[in-house]
């Protein structure tokens, strides 16, 4: 059974204080690992897809990396507008997306 | 990426009634998905809807409670039947993006409160 575990559950940062979010996963036949951002009361917003170990993707202050067992979402010099819940999900074989519970990020000015 | 809209954006309903949620996509897609997100929780897949076939439901979800229609390649509906307060959730429509391998995109969600 595909599983995704995200840590920490919540993270509070000062503006400019870089950090990383972790996503550990087990999946049979990884088709992709996905990161989403979700603001309160809204649907998840797609950020990145990673397909194979060693792959990295960047978007503004965010950088996602992937190994065979986990993915990290690095946030460099965050701003208050980066505050959101970040969701990790995996897709394996012919199965649909399986989501983790998310990390609630708060960036304080 | 596909642009997805949902109606209604939110509703407050009495227990025992039913609500139908609409999902419209701006391009033709093969697979559409319906998710539930209960307060403070992550997303749980309710069912997968392919055009021209019966929806496939995940464990714990049944057609009598959550009937789904998929009349064409750009539209789907999810009905929440005989509602109880436990059905209060955000309901999300999602689609596979044909141009991006295995990526899924989400609609804005429907926030349902059952009193």
PDB file of N, CA and C in Angstrom, chain A:
ATOM      1  N   UNK A   1       0.848  -1.202   0.000  1.00  0.00           N
ATOM      2  CA  UNK A   1       0.000   0.000   0.000  1.00  0.00           C
ATOM      3  C   UNK A   1       0.885   1.254   0.000  1.00  0.00           C
ATOM      4  N   UNK A   2       0.558   2.173  -0.893  1.00  0.00           N
ATOM      5  CA  UNK A   2       1.323   3.420  -0.978  1.00  0.00           C
ATOM      6  C   UNK A   2       1.080   4.272   0.265  1.00  0.00           C
ATOM      7  N   UNK A   3       2.165   4.853   0.796  1.00  0.00           N
ATOM      8  CA  UNK A   3       2.044   5.686   1.996  1.00  0.00           C
ATOM      9  C   UNK A   3       2.925   6.912   1.884  1.00  0.00           C
ATOM     10  N   UNK A   4       2.447   8.005   2.460  1.00  0.00           N
ATOM     11  CA  UNK A   4       3.190   9.265   2.476  1.00  0.00           C
ATOM     12  C   UNK A   4       3.131   9.841   3.886  1.00  0.00           C
ATOM     13  N   UNK A   5       4.296  10.192   4.423  1.00  0.00           N
ATOM     14  CA  UNK A   5       4.387  10.790   5.755  1.00  0.00           C
ATOM     15  C   UNK A   5       5.139  12.103   5.656  1.00  0.00           C
ATOM     16  N   UNK A   6       4.510  13.175   6.115  1.00  0.00           N
ATOM     17  CA  UNK A   6       5.141  14.488   6.058  1.00  0.00           C
ATOM     18  C   UNK A   6       5.516  14.969   7.452  1.00  0.00           C
ATOM     19  N   UNK A   7       6.665  15.651   7.511  1.00  0.00           N
ATOM     20  CA  UNK A   7       7.102  16.238   8.776  1.00  0.00           C
ATOM     21  C   UNK A   7       7.835  17.546   8.512  1.00  0.00           C
ATOM     22  N   UNK A   8       7.776  18.491   9.472  1.00  0.00           N
ATOM     23  CA  UNK A   8       6.921  18.441  10.656  1.00  0.00           C
ATOM     24  C   UNK A   8       5.462  18.708  10.297  1.00  0.00           C
ATOM     25  N   UNK A   9       4.545  18.530  11.244  1.00  0.00           N
ATOM     26  CA  UNK A   9       3.137  18.857  10.995  1.00  0.00           C
ATOM     27  C   UNK A   9       2.963  20.352  10.835  1.00  0.00           C
ATOM     28  N   UNK A  10       3.692  21.112  11.618  1.00  0.00           N
ATOM     29  CA  UNK A  10       3.608  22.571  11.558  1.00  0.00           C
ATOM     30  C   UNK A  10       5.003  23.154  11.733  1.00  0.00           C
ATOM     31  N   UNK A  11       5.242  24.281  11.095  1.00  0.00           N
ATOM     32  CA  UNK A  11       6.553  24.929  11.136  1.00  0.00           C
ATOM     33  C   UNK A  11       6.351  26.433  11.147  1.00  0.00           C
ATOM     34  N   UNK A  12       7.000  27.063  12.098  1.00  0.00           N
ATOM     35  CA  UNK A  12       6.886  28.507  12.222  1.00  0.00           C
ATOM     36  C   UNK A  12       8.275  29.098  11.990  1.00  0.00           C
ATOM     37  N   UNK A  13       8.388  29.980  11.014  1.00  0.00           N
ATOM     38  CA  UNK A  13       9.675  30.581  10.652  1.00  0.00           C
ATOM     39  C   UNK A  13       9.603  32.091  10.717  1.00  0.00           C
ATOM     40  N   UNK A  14      10.727  32.697  11.012  1.00  0.00           N
ATOM     41  CA  UNK A  14      10.846  34.140  10.855  1.00  0.00           C
ATOM     42  C   UNK A  14      11.105  34.427   9.381  1.00  0.00           C
ATOM     43  N   UNK A  15      10.649  35.562   8.931  1.00  0.00           N
ATOM     44  CA  UNK A  15      10.916  35.963   7.553  1.00  0.00           C
ATOM     45  C   UNK A  15      12.417  35.910   7.297  1.00  0.00           C
ATOM     46  N   UNK A  16      12.823  35.241   6.192  1.00  0.00           N
ATOM     47  CA  UNK A  16      14.232  35.124   5.846  1.00  0.00           C
ATOM     48  C   UNK A  16      14.920  33.891   6.418  1.00  0.00           C
ATOM     49  N   UNK A  17      14.240  33.163   7.297  1.00  0.00           N
ATOM     50  CA  UNK A  17      14.828  31.981   7.941  1.00  0.00           C
ATOM     51  C   UNK A  17      14.561  30.750   7.079  1.00  0.00           C
ATOM     52  N   UNK A  18      15.576  30.265   6.400  1.00  0.00           N
ATOM     53  CA  UNK A  18      15.419  29.124   5.482  1.00  0.00           C
ATOM     54  C   UNK A  18      15.213  27.821   6.245  1.00  0.00           C
ATOM     55  N   UNK A  19      14.492  26.887   5.634  1.00  0.00           N
ATOM     56  CA  UNK A  19      14.238  25.590   6.265  1.00  0.00           C
ATOM     57  C   UNK A  19      13.809  24.584   5.205  1.00  0.00           C
ATOM     58  N   UNK A  20      13.545  23.348   5.646  1.00  0.00           N
ATOM     59  CA  UNK A  20      13.134  22.282   4.735  1.00  0.00           C
ATOM     60  C   UNK A  20      11.957  21.503   5.308  1.00  0.00           C
ATOM     61  N   UNK A  21      11.071  21.078   4.412  1.00  0.00           N
ATOM     62  CA  UNK A  21       9.963  20.195   4.764  1.00  0.00           C
ATOM     63  C   UNK A  21      10.276  18.812   4.214  1.00  0.00           C
ATOM     64  N   UNK A  22       9.889  17.780   4.964  1.00  0.00           N
ATOM     65  CA  UNK A  22      10.222  16.417   4.575  1.00  0.00           C
ATOM     66  C   UNK A  22       8.981  15.640   4.153  1.00  0.00           C
ATOM     67  N   UNK A  23       9.152  14.787   3.162  1.00  0.00           N
ATOM     68  CA  UNK A  23       8.092  13.885   2.713  1.00  0.00           C
ATOM     69  C   UNK A  23       8.721  12.504   2.515  1.00  0.00           C
ATOM     70  N   UNK A  24       8.384  11.563   3.389  1.00  0.00           N
ATOM     71  CA  UNK A  24       8.860  10.194   3.245  1.00  0.00           C
ATOM     72  C   UNK A  24       7.771   9.348   2.604  1.00  0.00           C
ATOM     73  N   UNK A  25       8.163   8.454   1.714  1.00  0.00           N
ATOM     74  CA  UNK A  25       7.133   7.723   0.990  1.00  0.00           C
ATOM     75  C   UNK A  25       7.527   6.262   0.747  1.00  0.00           C
ATOM     76  N   UNK A  26       6.497   5.431   0.614  1.00  0.00           N
ATOM     77  CA  UNK A  26       6.675   4.081   0.111  1.00  0.00           C
ATOM     78  C   UNK A  26       5.647   3.896  -0.991  1.00  0.00           C
ATOM     79  N   UNK A  27       6.116   3.420  -2.135  1.00  0.00           N
ATOM     80  CA  UNK A  27       5.217   3.277  -3.277  1.00  0.00           C
ATOM     81  C   UNK A  27       5.736   2.166  -4.167  1.00  0.00           C
ATOM     82  N   UNK A  28       4.823   1.475  -4.802  1.00  0.00           N
ATOM     83  CA  UNK A  28       5.191   0.435  -5.748  1.00  0.00           C
ATOM     84  C   UNK A  28       5.204   1.030  -7.149  1.00  0.00           C
ATOM     85  N   UNK A  29       6.403   1.141  -7.732  1.00  0.00           N
ATOM     86  CA  UNK A  29       6.494   1.670  -9.082  1.00  0.00           C
ATOM     87  C   UNK A  29       6.165   3.151  -9.169  1.00  0.00           C
ATOM     88  N   UNK A  30       7.063   3.974  -8.661  1.00  0.00           N
ATOM     89  CA  UNK A  30       6.797   5.414  -8.600  1.00  0.00           C
ATOM     90  C   UNK A  30       6.585   5.988  -9.994  1.00  0.00           C
ATOM     91  N   UNK A  31       5.431   6.623 -10.171  1.00  0.00           N
ATOM     92  CA  UNK A  31       5.140   7.348 -11.416  1.00  0.00           C
ATOM     93  C   UNK A  31       5.470   8.827 -11.256  1.00  0.00           C
ATOM     94  N   UNK A  32       5.409   9.291 -10.002  1.00  0.00           N
ATOM     95  CA  UNK A  32       5.724  10.689  -9.759  1.00  0.00           C
ATOM     96  C   UNK A  32       5.474  11.052  -8.306  1.00  0.00           C
ATOM     97  N   UNK A  33       6.252  12.033  -7.829  1.00  0.00           N
ATOM     98  CA  UNK A  33       6.028  12.608  -6.513  1.00  0.00           C
ATOM     99  C   UNK A  33       5.683  14.069  -6.727  1.00  0.00           C
ATOM    100  N   UNK A  34       4.627  14.521  -6.074  1.00  0.00           N
ATOM    101  CA  UNK A  34       4.053  15.835  -6.356  1.00  0.00           C
ATOM    102  C   UNK A  34       4.018  16.682  -5.104  1.00  0.00           C
ATOM    103  N   UNK A  35       4.316  17.963  -5.272  1.00  0.00           N
ATOM    104  CA  UNK A  35       4.158  18.935  -4.208  1.00  0.00           C
ATOM    105  C   UNK A  35       3.071  19.927  -4.603  1.00  0.00           C
ATOM    106  N   UNK A  36       2.203  20.213  -3.619  1.00  0.00           N
ATOM    107  CA  UNK A  36       1.136  21.188  -3.802  1.00  0.00           C
ATOM    108  C   UNK A  36       1.181  22.190  -2.659  1.00  0.00           C
ATOM    109  N   UNK A  37       0.701  23.373  -2.934  1.00  0.00           N
ATOM    110  CA  UNK A  37       0.479  24.393  -1.907  1.00  0.00           C
ATOM    111  C   UNK A  37      -1.023  24.584  -1.764  1.00  0.00           C
ATOM    112  N   UNK A  38      -1.506  24.649  -0.524  1.00  0.00           N
ATOM    113  CA  UNK A  38      -2.920  24.881  -0.302  1.00  0.00           C
ATOM    114  C   UNK A  38      -3.118  26.019   0.687  1.00  0.00           C
ATOM    115  N   UNK A  39      -3.826  27.037   0.241  1.00  0.00           N
ATOM    116  CA  UNK A  39      -4.206  28.147   1.108  1.00  0.00           C
ATOM    117  C   UNK A  39      -5.561  27.828   1.747  1.00  0.00           C
ATOM    118  N   UNK A  40      -5.834  28.396   2.907  1.00  0.00           N
ATOM    119  CA  UNK A  40      -7.093  28.074   3.608  1.00  0.00           C
ATOM    120  C   UNK A  40      -8.314  28.310   2.738  1.00  0.00           C
ATOM    121  N   UNK A  41      -9.206  27.329   2.677  1.00  0.00           N
ATOM    122  CA  UNK A  41     -10.452  27.462   1.933  1.00  0.00           C
ATOM    123  C   UNK A  41     -10.315  27.336   0.434  1.00  0.00           C
ATOM    124  N   UNK A  42      -9.131  26.941  -0.047  1.00  0.00           N
ATOM    125  CA  UNK A  42      -8.913  26.828  -1.493  1.00  0.00           C
ATOM    126  C   UNK A  42      -8.438  25.430  -1.873  1.00  0.00           C
ATOM    127  N   UNK A  43      -8.515  25.131  -3.166  1.00  0.00           N
ATOM    128  CA  UNK A  43      -8.011  23.868  -3.659  1.00  0.00           C
ATOM    129  C   UNK A  43      -6.492  23.869  -3.736  1.00  0.00           C
ATOM    130  N   UNK A  44      -5.864  22.691  -3.722  1.00  0.00           N
ATOM    131  CA  UNK A  44      -4.402  22.615  -3.834  1.00  0.00           C
ATOM    132  C   UNK A  44      -3.911  23.196  -5.158  1.00  0.00           C
ATOM    133  N   UNK A  45      -2.812  23.934  -5.063  1.00  0.00           N
ATOM    134  CA  UNK A  45      -2.169  24.527  -6.228  1.00  0.00           C
ATOM    135  C   UNK A  45      -0.923  23.733  -6.555  1.00  0.00           C
ATOM    136  N   UNK A  46      -0.832  23.251  -7.780  1.00  0.00           N
ATOM    137  CA  UNK A  46       0.294  22.424  -8.190  1.00  0.00           C
ATOM    138  C   UNK A  46       1.589  23.230  -8.160  1.00  0.00           C
ATOM    139  N   UNK A  47       2.649  22.607  -7.578  1.00  0.00           N
ATOM    140  CA  UNK A  47       3.972  23.229  -7.547  1.00  0.00           C
ATOM    141  C   UNK A  47       4.972  22.470  -8.422  1.00  0.00           C
ATOM    142  N   UNK A  48       5.218  21.203  -8.092  1.00  0.00           N
ATOM    143  CA  UNK A  48       6.273  20.435  -8.753  1.00  0.00           C
ATOM    144  C   UNK A  48       5.866  18.990  -8.952  1.00  0.00           C
ATOM    145  N   UNK A  49       6.463  18.385  -9.973  1.00  0.00           N
ATOM    146  CA  UNK A  49       6.477  16.938 -10.110  1.00  0.00           C
ATOM    147  C   UNK A  49       7.927  16.481 -10.197  1.00  0.00           C
ATOM    148  N   UNK A  50       8.257  15.419  -9.456  1.00  0.00           N
ATOM    149  CA  UNK A  50       9.579  14.795  -9.534  1.00  0.00           C
ATOM    150  C   UNK A  50       9.366  13.346  -9.927  1.00  0.00           C
ATOM    151  N   UNK A  51      10.158  12.865 -10.888  1.00  0.00           N
ATOM    152  CA  UNK A  51       9.900  11.541 -11.427  1.00  0.00           C
ATOM    153  C   UNK A  51      10.937  10.495 -11.019  1.00  0.00           C
ATOM    154  N   UNK A  52      12.178  10.934 -10.734  1.00  0.00           N
ATOM    155  CA  UNK A  52      13.209   9.944 -10.434  1.00  0.00           C
ATOM    156  C   UNK A  52      14.201  10.503  -9.424  1.00  0.00           C
ATOM    157  N   UNK A  53      14.828   9.582  -8.691  1.00  0.00           N
ATOM    158  CA  UNK A  53      15.795   9.975  -7.672  1.00  0.00           C
ATOM    159  C   UNK A  53      16.896  10.824  -8.279  1.00  0.00           C
ATOM    160  N   UNK A  54      17.256  11.874  -7.556  1.00  0.00           N
ATOM    161  CA  UNK A  54      18.279  12.789  -8.018  1.00  0.00           C
ATOM    162  C   UNK A  54      17.733  14.013  -8.731  1.00  0.00           C
ATOM    163  N   UNK A  55      16.464  13.969  -9.060  1.00  0.00           N
ATOM    164  CA  UNK A  55      15.850  15.095  -9.768  1.00  0.00           C
ATOM    165  C   UNK A  55      15.611  16.260  -8.804  1.00  0.00           C
ATOM    166  N   UNK A  56      15.773  17.475  -9.310  1.00  0.00           N
ATOM    167  CA  UNK A  56      15.518  18.686  -8.537  1.00  0.00           C
ATOM    168  C   UNK A  56      14.722  19.660  -9.403  1.00  0.00           C
ATOM    169  N   UNK A  57      13.838  20.432  -8.745  1.00  0.00           N
ATOM    170  CA  UNK A  57      13.093  21.472  -9.464  1.00  0.00           C
ATOM    171  C   UNK A  57      13.002  22.694  -8.561  1.00  0.00           C
ATOM    172  N   UNK A  58      13.028  23.872  -9.204  1.00  0.00           N
ATOM    173  CA  UNK A  58      12.997  25.129  -8.462  1.00  0.00           C
ATOM    174  C   UNK A  58      11.922  26.049  -9.006  1.00  0.00           C
ATOM    175  N   UNK A  59      11.352  26.826  -8.076  1.00  0.00           N
ATOM    176  CA  UNK A  59      10.395  27.849  -8.442  1.00  0.00           C
ATOM    177  C   UNK A  59      10.465  28.938  -7.389  1.00  0.00           C
ATOM    178  N   UNK A  60      10.985  30.071  -7.767  1.00  0.00           N
ATOM    179  CA  UNK A  60      11.149  31.216  -6.864  1.00  0.00           C
ATOM    180  C   UNK A  60      11.933  30.775  -5.627  1.00  0.00           C
ATOM    181  N   UNK A  61      11.361  30.840  -4.446  1.00  0.00           N
ATOM    182  CA  UNK A  61      12.086  30.519  -3.216  1.00  0.00           C
ATOM    183  C   UNK A  61      11.997  29.037  -2.848  1.00  0.00           C
ATOM    184  N   UNK A  62      11.368  28.240  -3.681  1.00  0.00           N
ATOM    185  CA  UNK A  62      11.150  26.831  -3.395  1.00  0.00           C
ATOM    186  C   UNK A  62      12.030  25.947  -4.266  1.00  0.00           C
ATOM    187  N   UNK A  63      12.556  24.887  -3.653  1.00  0.00           N
ATOM    188  CA  UNK A  63      13.332  23.892  -4.395  1.00  0.00           C
ATOM    189  C   UNK A  63      12.956  22.520  -3.869  1.00  0.00           C
ATOM    190  N   UNK A  64      12.558  21.626  -4.772  1.00  0.00           N
ATOM    191  CA  UNK A  64      12.177  20.274  -4.391  1.00  0.00           C
ATOM    192  C   UNK A  64      13.232  19.290  -4.878  1.00  0.00           C
ATOM    193  N   UNK A  65      13.560  18.330  -4.004  1.00  0.00           N
ATOM    194  CA  UNK A  65      14.528  17.289  -4.336  1.00  0.00           C
ATOM    195  C   UNK A  65      13.917  15.926  -4.035  1.00  0.00           C
ATOM    196  N   UNK A  66      14.482  14.894  -4.665  1.00  0.00           N
ATOM    197  CA  UNK A  66      13.921  13.548  -4.525  1.00  0.00           C
ATOM    198  C   UNK A  66      15.020  12.512  -4.387  1.00  0.00           C
ATOM    199  N   UNK A  67      14.853  11.606  -3.399  1.00  0.00           N
ATOM    200  CA  UNK A  67      15.671  10.409  -3.302  1.00  0.00           C
ATOM    201  C   UNK A  67      14.730   9.205  -3.436  1.00  0.00           C
ATOM    202  N   UNK A  68      15.263   8.016  -3.271  1.00  0.00           N
ATOM    203  CA  UNK A  68      14.427   6.824  -3.434  1.00  0.00           C
ATOM    204  C   UNK A  68      13.430   6.633  -2.291  1.00  0.00           C
ATOM    205  N   UNK A  69      13.639   7.367  -1.171  1.00  0.00           N
ATOM    206  CA  UNK A  69      12.760   7.171  -0.022  1.00  0.00           C
ATOM    207  C   UNK A  69      12.068   8.444   0.440  1.00  0.00           C
ATOM    208  N   UNK A  70      12.589   9.615   0.023  1.00  0.00           N
ATOM    209  CA  UNK A  70      12.001  10.847   0.532  1.00  0.00           C
ATOM    210  C   UNK A  70      12.221  12.010  -0.418  1.00  0.00           C
ATOM    211  N   UNK A  71      11.456  13.037  -0.152  1.00  0.00           N
ATOM    212  CA  UNK A  71      11.594  14.285  -0.894  1.00  0.00           C
ATOM    213  C   UNK A  71      11.669  15.422   0.113  1.00  0.00           C
ATOM    214  N   UNK A  72      12.403  16.457  -0.266  1.00  0.00           N
ATOM    215  CA  UNK A  72      12.490  17.654   0.559  1.00  0.00           C
ATOM    216  C   UNK A  72      11.998  18.851  -0.247  1.00  0.00           C
ATOM    217  N   UNK A  73      11.291  19.717   0.450  1.00  0.00           N
ATOM    218  CA  UNK A  73      10.927  21.013  -0.122  1.00  0.00           C
ATOM    219  C   UNK A  73      11.695  22.064   0.671  1.00  0.00           C
ATOM    220  N   UNK A  74      12.716  22.636   0.018  1.00  0.00           N
ATOM    221  CA  UNK A  74      13.557  23.638   0.662  1.00  0.00           C
ATOM    222  C   UNK A  74      12.958  25.010   0.396  1.00  0.00           C
ATOM    223  N   UNK A  75      12.855  25.799   1.452  1.00  0.00           N
ATOM    224  CA  UNK A  75      12.334  27.162   1.324  1.00  0.00           C
ATOM    225  C   UNK A  75      13.447  28.123   1.728  1.00  0.00           C
ATOM    226  N   UNK A  76      13.876  28.918   0.777  1.00  0.00           N
ATOM    227  CA  UNK A  76      14.992  29.835   0.995  1.00  0.00           C
ATOM    228  C   UNK A  76      14.468  31.248   1.222  1.00  0.00           C
ATOM    229  N   UNK A  77      14.901  31.851   2.323  1.00  0.00           N
ATOM    230  CA  UNK A  77      14.525  33.228   2.671  1.00  0.00           C
ATOM    231  C   UNK A  77      13.022  33.444   2.520  1.00  0.00           C
ATOM    232  N   UNK A  78      12.214  32.693   3.258  1.00  0.00           N
ATOM    233  CA  UNK A  78      10.765  32.787   3.065  1.00  0.00           C
ATOM    234  C   UNK A  78      10.192  34.146   3.435  1.00  0.00           C
ATOM    235  N   UNK A  79       9.043  34.437   2.802  1.00  0.00           N
ATOM    236  CA  UNK A  79       8.297  35.656   3.065  1.00  0.00           C
ATOM    237  C   UNK A  79       6.931  35.277   3.647  1.00  0.00           C
ATOM    238  N   UNK A  80       6.268  36.224   4.300  1.00  0.00           N
ATOM    239  CA  UNK A  80       4.943  35.903   4.871  1.00  0.00           C
ATOM    240  C   UNK A  80       3.964  35.310   3.864  1.00  0.00           C
ATOM    241  N   UNK A  81       4.070  35.712   2.595  1.00  0.00           N
ATOM    242  CA  UNK A  81       3.147  35.171   1.591  1.00  0.00           C
ATOM    243  C   UNK A  81       3.404  33.704   1.262  1.00  0.00           C
ATOM    244  N   UNK A  82       4.486  33.138   1.772  1.00  0.00           N
ATOM    245  CA  UNK A  82       4.740  31.704   1.610  1.00  0.00           C
ATOM    246  C   UNK A  82       3.972  30.875   2.639  1.00  0.00           C
ATOM    247  N   UNK A  83       3.331  31.524   3.570  1.00  0.00           N
ATOM    248  CA  UNK A  83       2.541  30.812   4.587  1.00  0.00           C
ATOM    249  C   UNK A  83       1.395  30.063   3.917  1.00  0.00           C
ATOM    250  N   UNK A  84       1.317  28.763   4.160  1.00  0.00           N
ATOM    251  CA  UNK A  84       0.303  27.896   3.548  1.00  0.00           C
ATOM    252  C   UNK A  84       0.528  26.485   4.083  1.00  0.00           C
ATOM    253  N   UNK A  85      -0.336  25.564   3.686  1.00  0.00           N
ATOM    254  CA  UNK A  85      -0.082  24.148   3.929  1.00  0.00           C
ATOM    255  C   UNK A  85       0.525  23.553   2.667  1.00  0.00           C
ATOM    256  N   UNK A  86       1.612  22.831   2.840  1.00  0.00           N
ATOM    257  CA  UNK A  86       2.298  22.201   1.713  1.00  0.00           C
ATOM    258  C   UNK A  86       2.028  20.700   1.767  1.00  0.00           C
ATOM    259  N   UNK A  87       1.468  20.206   0.664  1.00  0.00           N
ATOM    260  CA  UNK A  87       1.062  18.806   0.578  1.00  0.00           C
ATOM    261  C   UNK A  87       1.993  18.047  -0.361  1.00  0.00           C
ATOM    262  N   UNK A  88       2.336  16.834   0.049  1.00  0.00           N
ATOM    263  CA  UNK A  88       3.125  15.925  -0.765  1.00  0.00           C
ATOM    264  C   UNK A  88       2.227  14.757  -1.166  1.00  0.00           C
ATOM    265  N   UNK A  89       2.371  14.262  -2.380  1.00  0.00           N
ATOM    266  CA  UNK A  89       1.571  13.132  -2.848  1.00  0.00           C
ATOM    267  C   UNK A  89       2.416  12.280  -3.787  1.00  0.00           C
ATOM    268  N   UNK A  90       2.093  10.986  -3.829  1.00  0.00           N
ATOM    269  CA  UNK A  90       2.782  10.089  -4.745  1.00  0.00           C
ATOM    270  C   UNK A  90       1.763   9.361  -5.610  1.00  0.00           C
ATOM    271  N   UNK A  91       2.236   8.956  -6.762  1.00  0.00           N
ATOM    272  CA  UNK A  91       1.411   8.169  -7.664  1.00  0.00           C
ATOM    273  C   UNK A  91       2.252   6.987  -8.115  1.00  0.00           C
ATOM    274  N   UNK A  92       1.726   5.772  -7.952  1.00  0.00           N
ATOM    275  CA  UNK A  92       2.457   4.575  -8.318  1.00  0.00           C
ATOM    276  C   UNK A  92       1.612   3.659  -9.175  1.00  0.00           C
ATOM    277  N   UNK A  93       2.230   2.986 -10.102  1.00  0.00           N
ATOM    278  CA  UNK A  93       1.534   2.027 -10.943  1.00  0.00           C
ATOM    279  C   UNK A  93       0.311   2.651 -11.585  1.00  0.00           C
ATOM    280  N   UNK A  94      -0.828   2.004 -11.433  1.00  0.00           N
ATOM    281  CA  UNK A  94      -2.085   2.523 -11.960  1.00  0.00           C
ATOM    282  C   UNK A  94      -2.966   3.088 -10.857  1.00  0.00           C
ATOM    283  N   UNK A  95      -2.349   3.440  -9.750  1.00  0.00           N
ATOM    284  CA  UNK A  95      -3.115   3.940  -8.609  1.00  0.00           C
ATOM    285  C   UNK A  95      -3.227   5.458  -8.664  1.00  0.00           C
ATOM    286  N   UNK A  96      -4.280   6.008  -8.054  1.00  0.00           N
ATOM    287  CA  UNK A  96      -4.412   7.462  -8.012  1.00  0.00           C
ATOM    288  C   UNK A  96      -3.475   8.075  -6.975  1.00  0.00           C
ATOM    289  N   UNK A  97      -3.472   9.375  -6.895  1.00  0.00           N
ATOM    290  CA  UNK A  97      -2.627  10.086  -5.943  1.00  0.00           C
ATOM    291  C   UNK A  97      -2.935   9.677  -4.511  1.00  0.00           C
ATOM    292  N   UNK A  98      -1.859   9.521  -3.717  1.00  0.00           N
ATOM    293  CA  UNK A  98      -1.985   9.314  -2.275  1.00  0.00           C
ATOM    294  C   UNK A  98      -1.296  10.494  -1.603  1.00  0.00           C
ATOM    295  N   UNK A  99      -2.039  11.189  -0.749  1.00  0.00           N
ATOM    296  CA  UNK A  99      -1.540  12.411  -0.121  1.00  0.00           C
ATOM    297  C   UNK A  99      -1.046  12.160   1.299  1.00  0.00           C
ATOM    298  N   UNK A 100      -0.057  12.957   1.701  1.00  0.00           N
ATOM    299  CA  UNK A 100       0.296  13.070   3.097  1.00  0.00           C
ATOM    300  C   UNK A 100      -0.626  14.066   3.780  1.00  0.00           C
ATOM    301  N   UNK A 101      -0.432  14.224   5.092  1.00  0.00           N
ATOM    302  CA  UNK A 101      -1.314  15.108   5.854  1.00  0.00           C
ATOM    303  C   UNK A 101      -0.910  16.564   5.759  1.00  0.00           C
ATOM    304  N   UNK A 102       0.266  16.831   5.206  1.00  0.00           N
ATOM    305  CA  UNK A 102       0.664  18.207   4.981  1.00  0.00           C
ATOM    306  C   UNK A 102       1.503  18.797   6.097  1.00  0.00           C
ATOM    307  N   UNK A 103       2.196  19.877   5.763  1.00  0.00           N
ATOM    308  CA  UNK A 103       2.931  20.694   6.729  1.00  0.00           C
ATOM    309  C   UNK A 103       2.371  22.100   6.669  1.00  0.00           C
ATOM    310  N   UNK A 104       1.908  22.594   7.820  1.00  0.00           N
ATOM    311  CA  UNK A 104       1.387  23.971   7.895  1.00  0.00           C
ATOM    312  C   UNK A 104       2.549  24.905   8.181  1.00  0.00           C
ATOM    313  N   UNK A 105       2.851  25.756   7.220  1.00  0.00           N
ATOM    314  CA  UNK A 105       3.971  26.692   7.341  1.00  0.00           C
ATOM    315  C   UNK A 105       3.454  28.084   7.657  1.00  0.00           C
ATOM    316  N   UNK A 106       4.020  28.672   8.690  1.00  0.00           N
ATOM    317  CA  UNK A 106       3.720  30.062   9.033  1.00  0.00           C
ATOM    318  C   UNK A 106       5.022  30.846   8.988  1.00  0.00           C
ATOM    319  N   UNK A 107       5.044  31.925   8.226  1.00  0.00           N
ATOM    320  CA  UNK A 107       6.220  32.787   8.132  1.00  0.00           C
ATOM    321  C   UNK A 107       5.857  34.124   8.746  1.00  0.00           C
ATOM    322  N   UNK A 108       6.596  34.491   9.775  1.00  0.00           N
ATOM    323  CA  UNK A 108       6.277  35.686  10.558  1.00  0.00           C
ATOM    324  C   UNK A 108       7.206  36.830  10.149  1.00  0.00           C
ATOM    325  N   UNK A 109       6.625  37.971   9.875  1.00  0.00           N
ATOM    326  CA  UNK A 109       7.403  39.151   9.478  1.00  0.00           C
ATOM    327  C   UNK A 109       8.198  39.725  10.639  1.00  0.00           C
TER     328      UNK A 109
END
